[in-house]
JSON list of C-alpha atoms in Angstrom, two decimals:
[
{"chain": "G", "resi": 1, "resn": "MET", "atom": "CA", "xyz": [-48.47, 1.88, 191.47]},
{"chain": "G", "resi": 2, "resn": "ASP", "atom": "CA", "xyz": [-47.53, -0.23, 188.44]},
{"chain": "G", "resi": 3, "resn": "LYS", "atom": "CA", "xyz": [-44.12, 0.22, 186.92]},
{"chain": "G", "resi": 4, "resn": "LEU", "atom": "CA", "xyz": [-44.11, 1.90, 183.50]},
{"chain": "G", "resi": 5, "resn": "VAL", "atom": "CA", "xyz": [-42.99, -0.58, 180.86]},
{"chain": "G", "resi": 6, "resn": "ILE", "atom": "CA", "xyz": [-41.32, 0.87, 177.80]},
{"chain": "G", "resi": 7, "resn": "PRO", "atom": "CA", "xyz": [-41.72, -1.39, 174.76]},
{"chain": "G", "resi": 8, "resn": "ASP", "atom": "CA", "xyz": [-38.75, -2.65, 172.80]},
{"chain": "G", "resi": 9, "resn": "PRO", "atom": "CA", "xyz": [-38.55, -0.29, 169.79]},
{"chain": "G", "resi": 10, "resn": "THR", "atom": "CA", "xyz": [-37.41, -3.13, 167.54]},
{"chain": "G", "resi": 11, "resn": "THR", "atom": "CA", "xyz": [-40.65, -5.07, 168.10]},
{"chain": "G", "resi": 12, "resn": "ALA", "atom": "CA", "xyz": [-43.14, -2.36, 169.11]},
{"chain": "G", "resi": 13, "resn": "ILE", "atom": "CA", "xyz": [-46.25, -1.75, 167.04]},
{"chain": "G", "resi": 14, "resn": "ALA", "atom": "CA", "xyz": [-48.13, 1.53, 166.90]},
{"chain": "G", "resi": 15, "resn": "ILE", "atom": "CA", "xyz": [-51.67, 1.88, 165.62]},
{"chain": "G", "resi": 16, "resn": "VAL", "atom": "CA", "xyz": [-51.62, 5.27, 163.97]},
{"chain": "G", "resi": 17, "resn": "GLY", "atom": "CA", "xyz": [-54.43, 5.07, 161.44]},
{"chain": "G", "resi": 18, "resn": "MET", "atom": "CA", "xyz": [-57.85, 3.48, 161.24]},
{"chain": "G", "resi": 19, "resn": "ALA", "atom": "CA", "xyz": [-60.62, 3.12, 158.72]},
{"chain": "G", "resi": 20, "resn": "GLY", "atom": "CA", "xyz": [-63.90, 1.29, 158.54]},
{"chain": "G", "resi": 21, "resn": "ARG", "atom": "CA", "xyz": [-67.35, 1.21, 157.02]},
{"chain": "G", "resi": 22, "resn": "PHE", "atom": "CA", "xyz": [-70.42, 0.39, 159.02]},
{"chain": "G", "resi": 23, "resn": "PRO", "atom": "CA", "xyz": [-74.19, 0.59, 158.64]},
{"chain": "G", "resi": 24, "resn": "ARG", "atom": "CA", "xyz": [-75.09, 4.30, 158.73]},
{"chain": "G", "resi": 25, "resn": "ALA", "atom": "CA", "xyz": [-71.44, 5.23, 159.25]},
{"chain": "G", "resi": 26, "resn": "ALA", "atom": "CA", "xyz": [-69.11, 5.87, 156.32]},
{"chain": "G", "resi": 27, "resn": "ASN", "atom": "CA", "xyz": [-66.07, 6.15, 158.58]},
{"chain": "G", "resi": 28, "resn": "ILE", "atom": "CA", "xyz": [-64.71, 5.64, 162.11]},
{"chain": "G", "resi": 29, "resn": "ALA", "atom": "CA", "xyz": [-65.79, 9.10, 163.34]},
{"chain": "G", "resi": 30, "resn": "GLU", "atom": "CA", "xyz": [-69.41, 8.49, 162.29]},
{"chain": "G", "resi": 31, "resn": "PHE", "atom": "CA", "xyz": [-69.28, 5.02, 163.86]},
{"chain": "G", "resi": 32, "resn": "TRP", "atom": "CA", "xyz": [-68.16, 6.42, 167.23]},
{"chain": "G", "resi": 33, "resn": "ARG", "atom": "CA", "xyz": [-70.76, 9.21, 167.01]},
{"chain": "G", "resi": 34, "resn": "ASN", "atom": "CA", "xyz": [-73.50, 6.62, 166.44]},
{"chain": "G", "resi": 35, "resn": "LEU", "atom": "CA", "xyz": [-72.29, 4.60, 169.43]},
{"chain": "G", "resi": 36, "resn": "TYR", "atom": "CA", "xyz": [-72.14, 7.70, 171.63]},
{"chain": "G", "resi": 37, "resn": "ASP", "atom": "CA", "xyz": [-75.63, 8.77, 170.55]},
{"chain": "G", "resi": 38, "resn": "GLY", "atom": "CA", "xyz": [-77.09, 5.27, 170.94]},
{"chain": "G", "resi": 39, "resn": "GLN", "atom": "CA", "xyz": [-78.11, 5.37, 167.27]},
{"chain": "G", "resi": 40, "resn": "GLU", "atom": "CA", "xyz": [-79.82, 2.26, 165.85]},
{"chain": "G", "resi": 41, "resn": "CYS", "atom": "CA", "xyz": [-77.95, 1.48, 162.65]},
{"chain": "G", "resi": 42, "resn": "VAL", "atom": "CA", "xyz": [-79.85, -1.56, 161.43]},
{"chain": "G", "resi": 43, "resn": "THR", "atom": "CA", "xyz": [-82.59, -0.85, 158.89]},
{"chain": "G", "resi": 44, "resn": "PHE", "atom": "CA", "xyz": [-85.99, -2.42, 159.62]},
{"chain": "G", "resi": 45, "resn": "PHE", "atom": "CA", "xyz": [-88.45, -2.95, 156.75]},
{"chain": "G", "resi": 46, "resn": "SER", "atom": "CA", "xyz": [-92.22, -2.56, 156.61]},
{"chain": "G", "resi": 47, "resn": "ASP", "atom": "CA", "xyz": [-94.57, -4.92, 154.73]},
{"chain": "G", "resi": 48, "resn": "ASP", "atom": "CA", "xyz": [-94.84, -2.35, 151.95]},
{"chain": "G", "resi": 49, "resn": "GLU", "atom": "CA", "xyz": [-91.05, -2.10, 151.56]},
{"chain": "G", "resi": 50, "resn": "LEU", "atom": "CA", "xyz": [-90.69, -5.89, 151.49]},
{"chain": "G", "resi": 51, "resn": "GLU", "atom": "CA", "xyz": [-93.49, -6.19, 148.95]},
{"chain": "G", "resi": 52, "resn": "HIS", "atom": "CA", "xyz": [-91.86, -3.52, 146.79]},
{"chain": "G", "resi": 53, "resn": "ALA", "atom": "CA", "xyz": [-88.57, -5.46, 147.03]},
{"chain": "G", "resi": 54, "resn": "LEU", "atom": "CA", "xyz": [-90.44, -8.48, 145.61]},
{"chain": "G", "resi": 55, "resn": "ILE", "atom": "CA", "xyz": [-89.94, -10.62, 148.72]},
{"chain": "G", "resi": 56, "resn": "ASP", "atom": "CA", "xyz": [-92.29, -13.60, 148.49]},
{"chain": "G", "resi": 57, "resn": "PRO", "atom": "CA", "xyz": [-95.31, -12.96, 150.80]},
{"chain": "G", "resi": 58, "resn": "GLU", "atom": "CA", "xyz": [-95.11, -16.49, 152.22]},
{"chain": "G", "resi": 59, "resn": "GLU", "atom": "CA", "xyz": [-91.41, -16.08, 152.97]},
{"chain": "G", "resi": 60, "resn": "ARG", "atom": "CA", "xyz": [-91.78, -12.73, 154.72]},
{"chain": "G", "resi": 61, "resn": "GLN", "atom": "CA", "xyz": [-94.63, -14.08, 156.89]},
{"chain": "G", "resi": 62, "resn": "ALA", "atom": "CA", "xyz": [-92.53, -17.02, 158.11]},
{"chain": "G", "resi": 63, "resn": "ALA", "atom": "CA", "xyz": [-91.64, -16.92, 161.81]},
{"chain": "G", "resi": 64, "resn": "HIS", "atom": "CA", "xyz": [-87.91, -17.12, 161.07]},
{"chain": "G", "resi": 65, "resn": "TYR", "atom": "CA", "xyz": [-87.88, -14.26, 158.53]},
{"chain": "G", "resi": 66, "resn": "VAL", "atom": "CA", "xyz": [-85.89, -11.26, 159.76]},
{"chain": "G", "resi": 67, "resn": "ARG", "atom": "CA", "xyz": [-87.23, -7.93, 158.50]},
{"chain": "G", "resi": 68, "resn": "ALA", "atom": "CA", "xyz": [-83.97, -6.10, 159.04]},
{"chain": "G", "resi": 69, "resn": "LYS", "atom": "CA", "xyz": [-80.64, -5.59, 157.36]},
{"chain": "G", "resi": 70, "resn": "ALA", "atom": "CA", "xyz": [-77.37, -3.83, 158.18]},
{"chain": "G", "resi": 71, "resn": "ILE", "atom": "CA", "xyz": [-76.86, -1.78, 155.03]},
{"chain": "G", "resi": 72, "resn": "LEU", "atom": "CA", "xyz": [-73.56, -0.29, 153.93]},
{"chain": "G", "resi": 73, "resn": "LYS", "atom": "CA", "xyz": [-73.95, 2.86, 151.87]},
{"chain": "G", "resi": 74, "resn": "ASP", "atom": "CA", "xyz": [-72.20, 3.41, 148.51]},
{"chain": "G", "resi": 75, "resn": "ILE", "atom": "CA", "xyz": [-70.79, -0.12, 148.13]},
{"chain": "G", "resi": 76, "resn": "ASP", "atom": "CA", "xyz": [-71.31, 0.32, 144.39]},
{"chain": "G", "resi": 77, "resn": "ARG", "atom": "CA", "xyz": [-68.86, 3.26, 144.18]},
{"chain": "G", "resi": 78, "resn": "PHE", "atom": "CA", "xyz": [-65.57, 1.34, 144.00]},
{"chain": "G", "resi": 79, "resn": "ASP", "atom": "CA", "xyz": [-62.96, 3.30, 142.02]},
{"chain": "G", "resi": 80, "resn": "ALA", "atom": "CA", "xyz": [-61.64, 0.45, 139.86]},
{"chain": "G", "resi": 81, "resn": "ALA", "atom": "CA", "xyz": [-59.15, 2.59, 137.94]},
{"chain": "G", "resi": 82, "resn": "PHE", "atom": "CA", "xyz": [-57.59, 3.94, 141.17]},
{"chain": "G", "resi": 83, "resn": "PHE", "atom": "CA", "xyz": [-56.83, 0.37, 142.27]},
{"chain": "G", "resi": 84, "resn": "ASP", "atom": "CA", "xyz": [-55.74, -0.64, 138.76]},
{"chain": "G", "resi": 85, "resn": "PHE", "atom": "CA", "xyz": [-58.72, -2.97, 138.20]},
{"chain": "G", "resi": 86, "resn": "SER", "atom": "CA", "xyz": [-60.52, -3.27, 134.91]},
{"chain": "G", "resi": 87, "resn": "PRO", "atom": "CA", "xyz": [-64.28, -2.67, 135.16]},
{"chain": "G", "resi": 88, "resn": "ARG", "atom": "CA", "xyz": [-64.84, -6.42, 134.61]},
{"chain": "G", "resi": 89, "resn": "GLU", "atom": "CA", "xyz": [-62.38, -7.36, 137.37]},
{"chain": "G", "resi": 90, "resn": "ALA", "atom": "CA", "xyz": [-64.07, -4.94, 139.74]},
{"chain": "G", "resi": 91, "resn": "ALA", "atom": "CA", "xyz": [-67.52, -6.35, 138.92]},
{"chain": "G", "resi": 92, "resn": "LEU", "atom": "CA", "xyz": [-66.31, -9.89, 139.67]},
{"chain": "G", "resi": 93, "resn": "THR", "atom": "CA", "xyz": [-64.42, -8.99, 142.84]},
{"chain": "G", "resi": 94, "resn": "ASP", "atom": "CA", "xyz": [-66.05, -9.83, 146.15]},
{"chain": "G", "resi": 95, "resn": "PRO", "atom": "CA", "xyz": [-67.56, -6.62, 147.59]},
{"chain": "G", "resi": 96, "resn": "GLN", "atom": "CA", "xyz": [-65.77, -7.29, 150.90]},
{"chain": "G", "resi": 97, "resn": "HIS", "atom": "CA", "xyz": [-62.46, -7.32, 149.01]},
{"chain": "G", "resi": 98, "resn": "ARG", "atom": "CA", "xyz": [-63.29, -4.00, 147.35]},
{"chain": "G", "resi": 99, "resn": "LEU", "atom": "CA", "xyz": [-64.20, -2.48, 150.73]},
{"chain": "G", "resi": 100, "resn": "PHE", "atom": "CA", "xyz": [-61.00, -3.91, 152.21]},
{"chain": "G", "resi": 101, "resn": "LEU", "atom": "CA", "xyz": [-58.88, -2.17, 149.57]},
{"chain": "G", "resi": 102, "resn": "GLU", "atom": "CA", "xyz": [-60.67, 1.14, 150.11]},
{"chain": "G", "resi": 103, "resn": "CYS", "atom": "CA", "xyz": [-60.36, 0.91, 153.89]},
{"chain": "G", "resi": 104, "resn": "ALA", "atom": "CA", "xyz": [-56.69, -0.13, 153.74]},
{"chain": "G", "resi": 105, "resn": "TRP", "atom": "CA", "xyz": [-55.95, 2.95, 151.65]},
{"chain": "G", "resi": 106, "resn": "GLU", "atom": "CA", "xyz": [-58.02, 5.18, 153.96]},
{"chain": "G", "resi": 107, "resn": "ALA", "atom": "CA", "xyz": [-56.18, 3.79, 157.01]},
{"chain": "G", "resi": 108, "resn": "LEU", "atom": "CA", "xyz": [-52.85, 4.73, 155.44]},
{"chain": "G", "resi": 109, "resn": "GLU", "atom": "CA", "xyz": [-54.16, 8.21, 154.63]},
{"chain": "G", "resi": 110, "resn": "ASN", "atom": "CA", "xyz": [-55.58, 8.53, 158.15]},
{"chain": "G", "resi": 111, "resn": "ALA", "atom": "CA", "xyz": [-52.17, 7.66, 159.60]},
{"chain": "G", "resi": 112, "resn": "GLY", "atom": "CA", "xyz": [-50.52, 10.39, 157.55]},
{"chain": "G", "resi": 113, "resn": "TYR", "atom": "CA", "xyz": [-47.62, 8.21, 156.39]},
{"chain": "G", "resi": 114, "resn": "VAL", "atom": "CA", "xyz": [-46.50, 7.79, 152.81]},
{"chain": "G", "resi": 115, "resn": "PRO", "atom": "CA", "xyz": [-45.33, 4.16, 152.52]},
{"chain": "G", "resi": 116, "resn": "ASP", "atom": "CA", "xyz": [-42.74, 4.95, 149.82]},
{"chain": "G", "resi": 117, "resn": "GLU", "atom": "CA", "xyz": [-41.17, 7.64, 152.02]},
{"chain": "G", "resi": 118, "resn": "PHE", "atom": "CA", "xyz": [-41.33, 5.91, 155.41]},
{"chain": "G", "resi": 119, "resn": "PRO", "atom": "CA", "xyz": [-38.01, 4.36, 156.51]},
{"chain": "G", "resi": 120, "resn": "GLY", "atom": "CA", "xyz": [-39.59, 1.48, 158.42]},
{"chain": "G", "resi": 121, "resn": "ALA", "atom": "CA", "xyz": [-42.10, -1.23, 157.71]},
{"chain": "G", "resi": 122, "resn": "ILE", "atom": "CA", "xyz": [-45.78, -0.38, 157.38]},
{"chain": "G", "resi": 123, "resn": "GLY", "atom": "CA", "xyz": [-48.47, -3.03, 157.61]},
{"chain": "G", "resi": 124, "resn": "VAL", "atom": "CA", "xyz": [-52.21, -2.98, 157.24]},
{"chain": "G", "resi": 125, "resn": "PHE", "atom": "CA", "xyz": [-54.12, -5.38, 159.46]},
{"chain": "G", "resi": 126, "resn": "ALA", "atom": "CA", "xyz": [-57.77, -6.08, 158.80]},
{"chain": "G", "resi": 127, "resn": "GLY", "atom": "CA", "xyz": [-60.64, -8.35, 159.57]},
{"chain": "G", "resi": 128, "resn": "ALA", "atom": "CA", "xyz": [-63.74, -9.41, 157.68]},
{"chain": "G", "resi": 129, "resn": "GLY", "atom": "CA", "xyz": [-66.52, -11.88, 158.15]},
{"chain": "G", "resi": 130, "resn": "ALA", "atom": "CA", "xyz": [-66.84, -15.01, 156.10]},
{"chain": "G", "resi": 131, "resn": "ASN", "atom": "CA", "xyz": [-69.22, -14.80, 153.21]},
{"chain": "G", "resi": 132, "resn": "ALA", "atom": "CA", "xyz": [-70.25, -16.84, 150.24]},
{"chain": "G", "resi": 133, "resn": "TYR", "atom": "CA", "xyz": [-70.06, -14.21, 147.50]},
{"chain": "G", "resi": 134, "resn": "LEU", "atom": "CA", "xyz": [-68.20, -16.52, 145.13]},
{"chain": "G", "resi": 135, "resn": "MET", "atom": "CA", "xyz": [-70.57, -19.43, 145.69]},
{"chain": "G", "resi": 136, "resn": "TYR", "atom": "CA", "xyz": [-73.82, -17.45, 145.46]},
{"chain": "G", "resi": 137, "resn": "ASN", "atom": "CA", "xyz": [-72.92, -14.81, 142.88]},
{"chain": "G", "resi": 138, "resn": "LEU", "atom": "CA", "xyz": [-70.19, -16.10, 140.58]},
{"chain": "G", "resi": 139, "resn": "ALA", "atom": "CA", "xyz": [-70.06, -19.90, 140.63]},
{"chain": "G", "resi": 140, "resn": "ALA", "atom": "CA", "xyz": [-73.43, -20.28, 138.89]}
]
């Protein structure tokens, strides 16, 4: 039997709150439920849906064209005033950054700690994929 190792309290880290947004899951609980149920969370599009979305017929018939997308719900519902952003700042902010701010706040709420009242240090650790929002949406 392995010996129980007690971490050094001066360097220990505890994960006490989580948050996330995923296709067809607005939070961690829905994400785990989808995994447990084997739920397909990628949206696949028919020819009619692609035509309605004004996707070029030649493009959507190409062998490399993928007729699917992982869609996040309500990405347009960022509460700019809550995060002290002007509406213009919010519109120009990368959507991943807006989601990061929302999830960071939700993780703190999920943990049940009030940063201003907690005697120790509180950190929020996050990850995001690379994207080209600035290049494709703002630089032009």
